[in-house]
């Protein structure tokens, strides 16, 4: 074991790691310490440059000689993905520019609301010698649920609850599950969180499930991006074994957990009243979220572990801060994911007579064309061309990125995000 | 807190209890120490007699004066349910006669086998560019399951498992759940345990789920019997609050756990290959097994908490030693339970043209009459008349109980269980 001491100008942290892990990986294990590494640690993007202040290191690799100037090398700069930790190291990393500009506004869904988790206040008919239905049957028949699974804890609390409330309770249910029963009328307290896991950015929306209203929005860069900028880089990283897949999963689950807590607290909403978290994302992002090996997606014939909608209790996720059901939207194939399905449903192009074109340019880009009779879709790695993955120029939507350019009297004019000095 | 030291002739044990709990309850907390108390501790059966050797006790209650002779009282005999612990006590209890005679043979079910948990060995078709189904869809379509819930851990292990086994796996599933996927062909290893929770006795059967064959049987007295001989006594005990319902549940769940382990070990069967435990019993016994308040059953209009079939993962039960699904058979009403439903199904009287009569004389007794068009059932407390609950004579099927009687030349002849001296 060796100690890696990391400073980013603002803060110094230390971590103990096994000898042999890369400096990039060591730093990535420290909360909120990031190194940009869009090729996922393969030494092909040259972006994970750090300055080693102290420590005996291996000789620079070919890749470092290619990406770093002689001046850089002389001053202790190294590509962190190429440097194995073999003793105590002090390292200086850039204070990461995480001020990203992510568009999260939307026109809003105007269709018929059919939330996955519903609430219904019930005045249950009281039992009599002519109505000897059991407590559970009495309740389920009042909300027209039949073939549902009921948890042991719910079965245990039901008899006292309905008597103590004089048969006035609120059922919390989905089409297949009776999730909870609450005393009195709590219909107005029904919230859900919708999350879009983009390869580069992540956005979370707090929704009133009863009205469909979007109450609040938050977004950030996908915390997995230090392990590769695109889906192939992340799949390759996950395939290195030794807990890499679990690390990717932990990163995204922790980030989503943090967003959920933040949204609840900023809106003074009890976490107990958030009954569902709905996840959309491309097929690989969903695999990484669930910790399911995505390696089949990377090579022909491109087979995912799953495509269907998932429905998992949050208790199955380590340390998830909200007791709810985590749903995900189904995907169509390895490269046509739940994000596109969500887009099709939100725009309703699958119900229209006229032909429509839906274009989603993200780090992965998809185009859907067609109408109610048939929809065609194709996809490709789109964003990397703009965002600089695997190539020497370009970057994501962070401060300093050029976000507009025009030619005016033979002069090139441009603006940057945050009006900062252009980088990338 | 006071210390109660209990000797039963074979063994001495001690327990610390809160002052104020009854001596009966204190002793019942000690593993394998029992006091017979068929009225459930209400002082109305006089059977929980113990001899107090040391300790300052309250004056004898009216009930003790009624049930104990002056000689008994002089020698330190007390009714343990009437004696609150208010200081350290040394007590002598009878070495309980637990050698019971319970009939567990049966003719065997000869109908069509349709086990709740099935296994199917699959050679999955391999993926290609023309067959890009996901791993999960490939598997579910091979066993014609569609709308199933899949656990996170199963989703996570599936991709590697089907590739590592070259697409040869065994699916373990019920009609609604994909429970597990195992490498290779494990079809022959499919066991279940059927348990009949009687008010007085409990019987467990180890079954080969593939063939329906009964491999082994074990039975014993229901460990809850010290809290009352009949369902009403136990419901009343559970209503005393202060964890009494939980105690009753723990007793029966622990007993069933022990029977399951015993059956697995005696038959050299891995606990991992027991996929289901199926429970039958009267409505109250099922409530107590699940820890659901049965108090509604005791008074008009006799409303149970639930009647439907339950389907609960064993992980919801504390310390259950087998990772499986615990199913229970549905009941019909508060006093027509899953045991009768099982009897109707096993005999097939619900499918016959001719009228049949099914009689189940247990501690609770039921009679079912009818045919395929309609079945009528009535029930009553039957066994107590023979077994002495709430009355001064009679006992369960233990050594010393009279099990046959005849008159031969004006002489009464009788035999007893175990050929022991007649008691009761």
mmCIF file of C-alpha atoms in Angstrom, chain B residues 34-269:
data_model
loop_
_atom_site.group_PDB
_atom_site.id
_atom_site.type_symbol
_atom_site.label_atom_id
_atom_site.label_comp_id
_atom_site.label_asym_id
_atom_site.label_seq_id
_atom_site.Cartn_x
_atom_site.Cartn_y
_atom_site.Cartn_z
ATOM 1 C CA UNK B 34 -41.924 -25.393 28.697
ATOM 2 C CA UNK B 35 -44.865 -25.106 31.049
ATOM 3 C CA UNK B 36 -48.184 -26.451 29.842
ATOM 4 C CA UNK B 37 -50.701 -23.594 29.936
ATOM 5 C CA UNK B 38 -53.587 -24.378 27.710
ATOM 6 C CA UNK B 39 -55.719 -21.362 28.666
ATOM 7 C CA UNK B 40 -52.895 -19.065 27.591
ATOM 8 C CA UNK B 41 -52.131 -17.695 31.055
ATOM 9 C CA UNK B 42 -55.562 -16.575 32.189
ATOM 10 C CA UNK B 43 -55.719 -18.766 35.316
ATOM 11 C CA UNK B 44 -58.686 -20.792 34.035
ATOM 12 C CA UNK B 45 -57.159 -24.220 33.277
ATOM 13 C CA UNK B 46 -54.990 -24.831 36.348
ATOM 14 C CA UNK B 47 -52.343 -26.629 34.267
ATOM 15 C CA UNK B 48 -49.331 -24.372 34.647
ATOM 16 C CA UNK B 49 -48.518 -25.620 38.136
ATOM 17 C CA UNK B 50 -44.879 -25.229 39.204
ATOM 18 C CA UNK B 51 -43.072 -25.617 42.526
ATOM 19 C CA UNK B 52 -41.350 -22.511 43.801
ATOM 20 C CA UNK B 53 -38.273 -23.511 45.805
ATOM 21 C CA UNK B 54 -37.039 -20.058 46.805
ATOM 22 C CA UNK B 55 -38.244 -16.474 46.527
ATOM 23 C CA UNK B 56 -40.715 -13.999 48.036
ATOM 24 C CA UNK B 57 -44.013 -14.265 46.217
ATOM 25 C CA UNK B 58 -47.399 -12.589 46.235
ATOM 26 C CA UNK B 59 -50.269 -14.213 48.134
ATOM 27 C CA UNK B 60 -52.025 -16.992 46.163
ATOM 28 C CA UNK B 61 -54.762 -15.660 43.876
ATOM 29 C CA UNK B 62 -58.379 -16.852 43.867
ATOM 30 C CA UNK B 63 -57.636 -18.925 40.837
ATOM 31 C CA UNK B 64 -54.721 -20.673 42.579
ATOM 32 C CA UNK B 65 -56.869 -21.391 45.626
ATOM 33 C CA UNK B 66 -59.422 -22.947 43.254
ATOM 34 C CA UNK B 67 -57.017 -25.134 41.300
ATOM 35 C CA UNK B 68 -54.398 -26.038 43.923
ATOM 36 C CA UNK B 69 -54.968 -28.152 47.026
ATOM 37 C CA UNK B 70 -53.981 -26.880 50.477
ATOM 38 C CA UNK B 71 -51.221 -29.490 50.440
ATOM 39 C CA UNK B 72 -49.958 -28.176 47.092
ATOM 40 C CA UNK B 73 -49.937 -24.602 48.338
ATOM 41 C CA UNK B 74 -48.136 -25.619 51.505
ATOM 42 C CA UNK B 75 -45.447 -27.349 49.431
ATOM 43 C CA UNK B 76 -44.832 -24.233 47.339
ATOM 44 C CA UNK B 77 -46.903 -25.144 44.295
ATOM 45 C CA UNK B 78 -48.253 -22.152 42.384
ATOM 46 C CA UNK B 79 -49.955 -21.471 39.053
ATOM 47 C CA UNK B 80 -47.093 -19.842 37.178
ATOM 48 C CA UNK B 81 -49.400 -17.580 35.128
ATOM 49 C CA UNK B 82 -50.703 -15.977 38.338
ATOM 50 C CA UNK B 83 -47.330 -15.233 39.929
ATOM 51 C CA UNK B 84 -45.656 -11.960 39.009
ATOM 52 C CA UNK B 85 -41.872 -12.001 39.320
ATOM 53 C CA UNK B 86 -40.915 -9.386 41.938
ATOM 54 C CA UNK B 87 -37.510 -10.720 43.003
ATOM 55 C CA UNK B 88 -35.151 -13.637 42.431
ATOM 56 C CA UNK B 89 -37.015 -16.949 42.211
ATOM 57 C CA UNK B 90 -35.899 -20.595 42.054
ATOM 58 C CA UNK B 91 -38.516 -22.780 40.481
ATOM 59 C CA UNK B 92 -38.964 -26.441 39.614
ATOM 60 C CA UNK B 93 -41.032 -27.304 36.543
ATOM 61 C CA UNK B 94 -42.076 -30.725 35.356
ATOM 62 C CA UNK B 95 -39.818 -32.279 32.792
ATOM 63 C CA UNK B 96 -42.209 -31.869 29.919
ATOM 64 C CA UNK B 97 -43.455 -34.942 28.185
ATOM 65 C CA UNK B 98 -42.863 -33.923 24.582
ATOM 66 C CA UNK B 99 -42.994 -37.431 23.178
ATOM 67 C CA UNK B 100 -46.011 -36.891 21.003
ATOM 68 C CA UNK B 101 -47.734 -39.215 18.612
ATOM 69 C CA UNK B 102 -48.689 -37.417 15.449
ATOM 70 C CA UNK B 103 -49.967 -39.145 12.358
ATOM 71 C CA UNK B 104 -48.168 -37.854 9.277
ATOM 72 C CA UNK B 105 -48.673 -40.626 6.769
ATOM 73 C CA UNK B 106 -50.854 -39.925 3.764
ATOM 74 C CA UNK B 107 -51.952 -41.575 0.615
ATOM 75 C CA UNK B 108 -50.078 -39.144 -1.554
ATOM 76 C CA UNK B 109 -51.229 -36.740 -4.163
ATOM 77 C CA UNK B 110 -51.827 -38.373 -7.531
ATOM 78 C CA UNK B 111 -53.091 -35.434 -9.565
ATOM 79 C CA UNK B 112 -51.153 -33.460 -12.169
ATOM 80 C CA UNK B 113 -48.015 -31.968 -10.691
ATOM 81 C CA UNK B 114 -47.729 -28.198 -11.004
ATOM 82 C CA UNK B 115 -45.076 -27.105 -8.525
ATOM 83 C CA UNK B 116 -44.918 -23.415 -7.648
ATOM 84 C CA UNK B 117 -41.198 -23.379 -8.329
ATOM 85 C CA UNK B 118 -40.066 -25.079 -11.506
ATOM 86 C CA UNK B 119 -36.691 -25.696 -13.093
ATOM 87 C CA UNK B 120 -35.916 -25.931 -16.755
ATOM 88 C CA UNK B 121 -32.575 -26.660 -18.339
ATOM 89 C CA UNK B 122 -32.056 -24.459 -21.381
ATOM 90 C CA UNK B 123 -29.689 -24.527 -24.328
ATOM 91 C CA UNK B 124 -30.192 -20.882 -25.225
ATOM 92 C CA UNK B 125 -29.984 -19.956 -28.907
ATOM 93 C CA UNK B 126 -26.777 -18.006 -29.407
ATOM 94 C CA UNK B 127 -26.969 -14.337 -30.379
ATOM 95 C CA UNK B 128 -26.207 -13.181 -33.899
ATOM 96 C CA UNK B 129 -26.732 -10.046 -35.968
ATOM 97 C CA UNK B 130 -30.122 -11.552 -36.842
ATOM 98 C CA UNK B 131 -30.940 -12.363 -33.208
ATOM 99 C CA UNK B 132 -29.989 -9.374 -31.114
ATOM 100 C CA UNK B 133 -32.293 -10.147 -28.182
ATOM 101 C CA UNK B 134 -30.833 -9.147 -24.834
ATOM 102 C CA UNK B 135 -29.576 -11.831 -22.458
ATOM 103 C CA UNK B 136 -32.619 -11.448 -20.244
ATOM 104 C CA UNK B 137 -35.149 -11.555 -23.098
ATOM 105 C CA UNK B 138 -33.353 -14.576 -24.594
ATOM 106 C CA UNK B 139 -33.762 -16.371 -21.290
ATOM 107 C CA UNK B 140 -37.338 -15.288 -20.478
ATOM 108 C CA UNK B 141 -38.612 -16.168 -23.953
ATOM 109 C CA UNK B 142 -37.088 -19.645 -23.605
ATOM 110 C CA UNK B 143 -39.272 -20.325 -20.587
ATOM 111 C CA UNK B 144 -42.278 -18.341 -21.878
ATOM 112 C CA UNK B 145 -42.190 -15.866 -19.029
ATOM 113 C CA UNK B 146 -42.971 -12.293 -19.781
ATOM 114 C CA UNK B 147 -44.308 -10.048 -17.075
ATOM 115 C CA UNK B 148 -41.894 -11.063 -14.357
ATOM 116 C CA UNK B 149 -39.981 -9.154 -11.765
ATOM 117 C CA UNK B 150 -36.250 -9.742 -11.922
ATOM 118 C CA UNK B 151 -34.016 -8.989 -8.969
ATOM 119 C CA UNK B 152 -31.022 -6.713 -9.308
ATOM 120 C CA UNK B 153 -28.586 -9.467 -8.323
ATOM 121 C CA UNK B 154 -29.986 -11.802 -10.969
ATOM 122 C CA UNK B 155 -29.748 -9.120 -13.668
ATOM 123 C CA UNK B 156 -26.160 -8.525 -12.650
ATOM 124 C CA UNK B 157 -25.012 -12.130 -12.811
ATOM 125 C CA UNK B 158 -26.853 -13.178 -15.968
ATOM 126 C CA UNK B 159 -24.553 -11.876 -18.782
ATOM 127 C CA UNK B 160 -21.381 -13.579 -17.484
ATOM 128 C CA UNK B 161 -23.252 -16.725 -16.465
ATOM 129 C CA UNK B 162 -24.759 -17.523 -19.844
ATOM 130 C CA UNK B 163 -21.463 -16.866 -21.658
ATOM 131 C CA UNK B 164 -19.346 -18.813 -19.166
ATOM 132 C CA UNK B 165 -21.638 -21.832 -19.540
ATOM 133 C CA UNK B 166 -21.782 -21.589 -23.329
ATOM 134 C CA UNK B 167 -25.512 -20.804 -23.088
ATOM 135 C CA UNK B 168 -26.381 -23.898 -21.043
ATOM 136 C CA UNK B 169 -28.199 -22.830 -17.896
ATOM 137 C CA UNK B 170 -31.074 -23.917 -15.680
ATOM 138 C CA UNK B 171 -33.798 -21.369 -14.970
ATOM 139 C CA UNK B 172 -35.529 -21.502 -11.579
ATOM 140 C CA UNK B 173 -38.901 -19.798 -11.835
ATOM 141 C CA UNK B 174 -42.469 -19.580 -10.674
ATOM 142 C CA UNK B 175 -45.356 -18.337 -12.759
ATOM 143 C CA UNK B 176 -44.534 -14.758 -11.780
ATOM 144 C CA UNK B 177 -40.885 -14.667 -10.866
ATOM 145 C CA UNK B 178 -37.548 -15.624 -12.286
ATOM 146 C CA UNK B 179 -35.959 -16.713 -9.032
ATOM 147 C CA UNK B 180 -32.510 -17.786 -10.125
ATOM 148 C CA UNK B 181 -30.387 -19.023 -12.986
ATOM 149 C CA UNK B 182 -27.855 -21.770 -12.359
ATOM 150 C CA UNK B 183 -24.988 -23.012 -14.539
ATOM 151 C CA UNK B 184 -25.504 -26.250 -16.486
ATOM 152 C CA UNK B 185 -28.293 -28.710 -15.870
ATOM 153 C CA UNK B 186 -29.518 -28.753 -12.268
ATOM 154 C CA UNK B 187 -33.082 -29.852 -13.027
ATOM 155 C CA UNK B 188 -32.852 -32.885 -10.754
ATOM 156 C CA UNK B 189 -32.026 -30.740 -7.706
ATOM 157 C CA UNK B 190 -35.400 -29.173 -6.955
ATOM 158 C CA UNK B 191 -36.804 -29.525 -3.460
ATOM 159 C CA UNK B 192 -39.536 -27.895 -1.466
ATOM 160 C CA UNK B 193 -40.860 -28.205 2.042
ATOM 161 C CA UNK B 194 -44.564 -28.323 2.843
ATOM 162 C CA UNK B 195 -45.560 -27.339 6.355
ATOM 163 C CA UNK B 196 -48.898 -27.841 8.075
ATOM 164 C CA UNK B 197 -49.135 -25.562 11.099
ATOM 165 C CA UNK B 198 -51.776 -27.141 13.298
ATOM 166 C CA UNK B 199 -52.858 -25.397 16.462
ATOM 167 C CA UNK B 200 -51.465 -28.286 18.502
ATOM 168 C CA UNK B 201 -49.099 -30.074 16.145
ATOM 169 C CA UNK B 202 -46.890 -29.119 13.269
ATOM 170 C CA UNK B 203 -45.775 -31.400 10.437
ATOM 171 C CA UNK B 204 -43.199 -30.733 7.723
ATOM 172 C CA UNK B 205 -42.668 -32.740 4.552
ATOM 173 C CA UNK B 206 -39.618 -32.663 2.310
ATOM 174 C CA UNK B 207 -40.693 -33.015 -1.310
ATOM 175 C CA UNK B 208 -38.960 -33.543 -4.599
ATOM 176 C CA UNK B 209 -40.645 -30.759 -6.562
ATOM 177 C CA UNK B 210 -39.823 -32.389 -9.877
ATOM 178 C CA UNK B 211 -41.478 -35.726 -9.132
ATOM 179 C CA UNK B 212 -43.863 -34.824 -6.312
ATOM 180 C CA UNK B 213 -42.368 -37.593 -4.191
ATOM 181 C CA UNK B 214 -42.410 -37.156 -0.409
ATOM 182 C CA UNK B 215 -38.835 -37.822 0.701
ATOM 183 C CA UNK B 216 -39.089 -37.327 4.440
ATOM 184 C CA UNK B 217 -41.450 -36.195 7.170
ATOM 185 C CA UNK B 218 -41.031 -34.703 10.605
ATOM 186 C CA UNK B 219 -43.529 -33.495 13.181
ATOM 187 C CA UNK B 220 -43.741 -32.010 16.645
ATOM 188 C CA UNK B 221 -45.971 -30.092 18.985
ATOM 189 C CA UNK B 222 -46.596 -26.478 17.962
ATOM 190 C CA UNK B 223 -44.151 -24.499 20.097
ATOM 191 C CA UNK B 224 -46.804 -21.818 20.628
ATOM 192 C CA UNK B 225 -48.947 -24.176 22.676
ATOM 193 C CA UNK B 226 -47.501 -22.849 25.937
ATOM 194 C CA UNK B 227 -49.321 -19.602 25.118
ATOM 195 C CA UNK B 228 -52.725 -21.247 24.842
ATOM 196 C CA UNK B 229 -54.160 -24.480 23.517
ATOM 197 C CA UNK B 230 -56.633 -23.055 21.046
ATOM 198 C CA UNK B 231 -56.766 -20.206 18.581
ATOM 199 C CA UNK B 232 -58.798 -17.884 20.816
ATOM 200 C CA UNK B 233 -56.334 -18.255 23.700
ATOM 201 C CA UNK B 234 -53.438 -17.457 21.388
ATOM 202 C CA UNK B 235 -55.200 -14.488 19.836
ATOM 203 C CA UNK B 236 -55.913 -13.174 23.334
ATOM 204 C CA UNK B 237 -52.278 -13.673 24.291
ATOM 205 C CA UNK B 238 -51.143 -11.816 21.161
ATOM 206 C CA UNK B 239 -53.428 -8.908 22.092
ATOM 207 C CA UNK B 240 -51.653 -8.271 25.396
ATOM 208 C CA UNK B 241 -49.193 -6.030 23.524
ATOM 209 C CA UNK B 242 -45.606 -5.600 24.667
ATOM 210 C CA UNK B 243 -44.179 -7.804 21.908
ATOM 211 C CA UNK B 244 -46.479 -10.778 22.549
ATOM 212 C CA UNK B 245 -47.484 -11.073 18.865
ATOM 213 C CA UNK B 246 -43.829 -10.910 17.855
ATOM 214 C CA UNK B 247 -42.995 -13.589 20.427
ATOM 215 C CA UNK B 248 -45.654 -15.934 19.026
ATOM 216 C CA UNK B 249 -44.335 -15.306 15.510
ATOM 217 C CA UNK B 250 -40.742 -15.887 16.527
ATOM 218 C CA UNK B 251 -41.667 -19.195 18.194
ATOM 219 C CA UNK B 252 -43.300 -20.668 15.104
ATOM 220 C CA UNK B 253 -40.842 -19.250 12.558
ATOM 221 C CA UNK B 254 -37.931 -20.606 14.598
ATOM 222 C CA UNK B 255 -39.615 -23.984 14.846
ATOM 223 C CA UNK B 256 -40.233 -24.143 11.096
ATOM 224 C CA UNK B 257 -36.654 -23.016 10.454
ATOM 225 C CA UNK B 258 -35.373 -25.819 12.666
ATOM 226 C CA UNK B 259 -37.551 -28.390 10.887
ATOM 227 C CA UNK B 260 -36.286 -27.208 7.484
ATOM 228 C CA UNK B 261 -32.637 -27.469 8.511
ATOM 229 C CA UNK B 262 -33.263 -30.872 10.039
ATOM 230 C CA UNK B 263 -34.970 -32.223 6.901
ATOM 231 C CA UNK B 264 -32.218 -30.872 4.645
ATOM 232 C CA UNK B 265 -29.419 -32.305 6.748
ATOM 233 C CA UNK B 266 -31.041 -35.683 7.342
ATOM 234 C CA UNK B 267 -31.450 -36.092 3.576
ATOM 235 C CA UNK B 268 -28.060 -34.640 2.564
ATOM 236 C CA UNK B 269 -29.747 -31.938 0.542
#
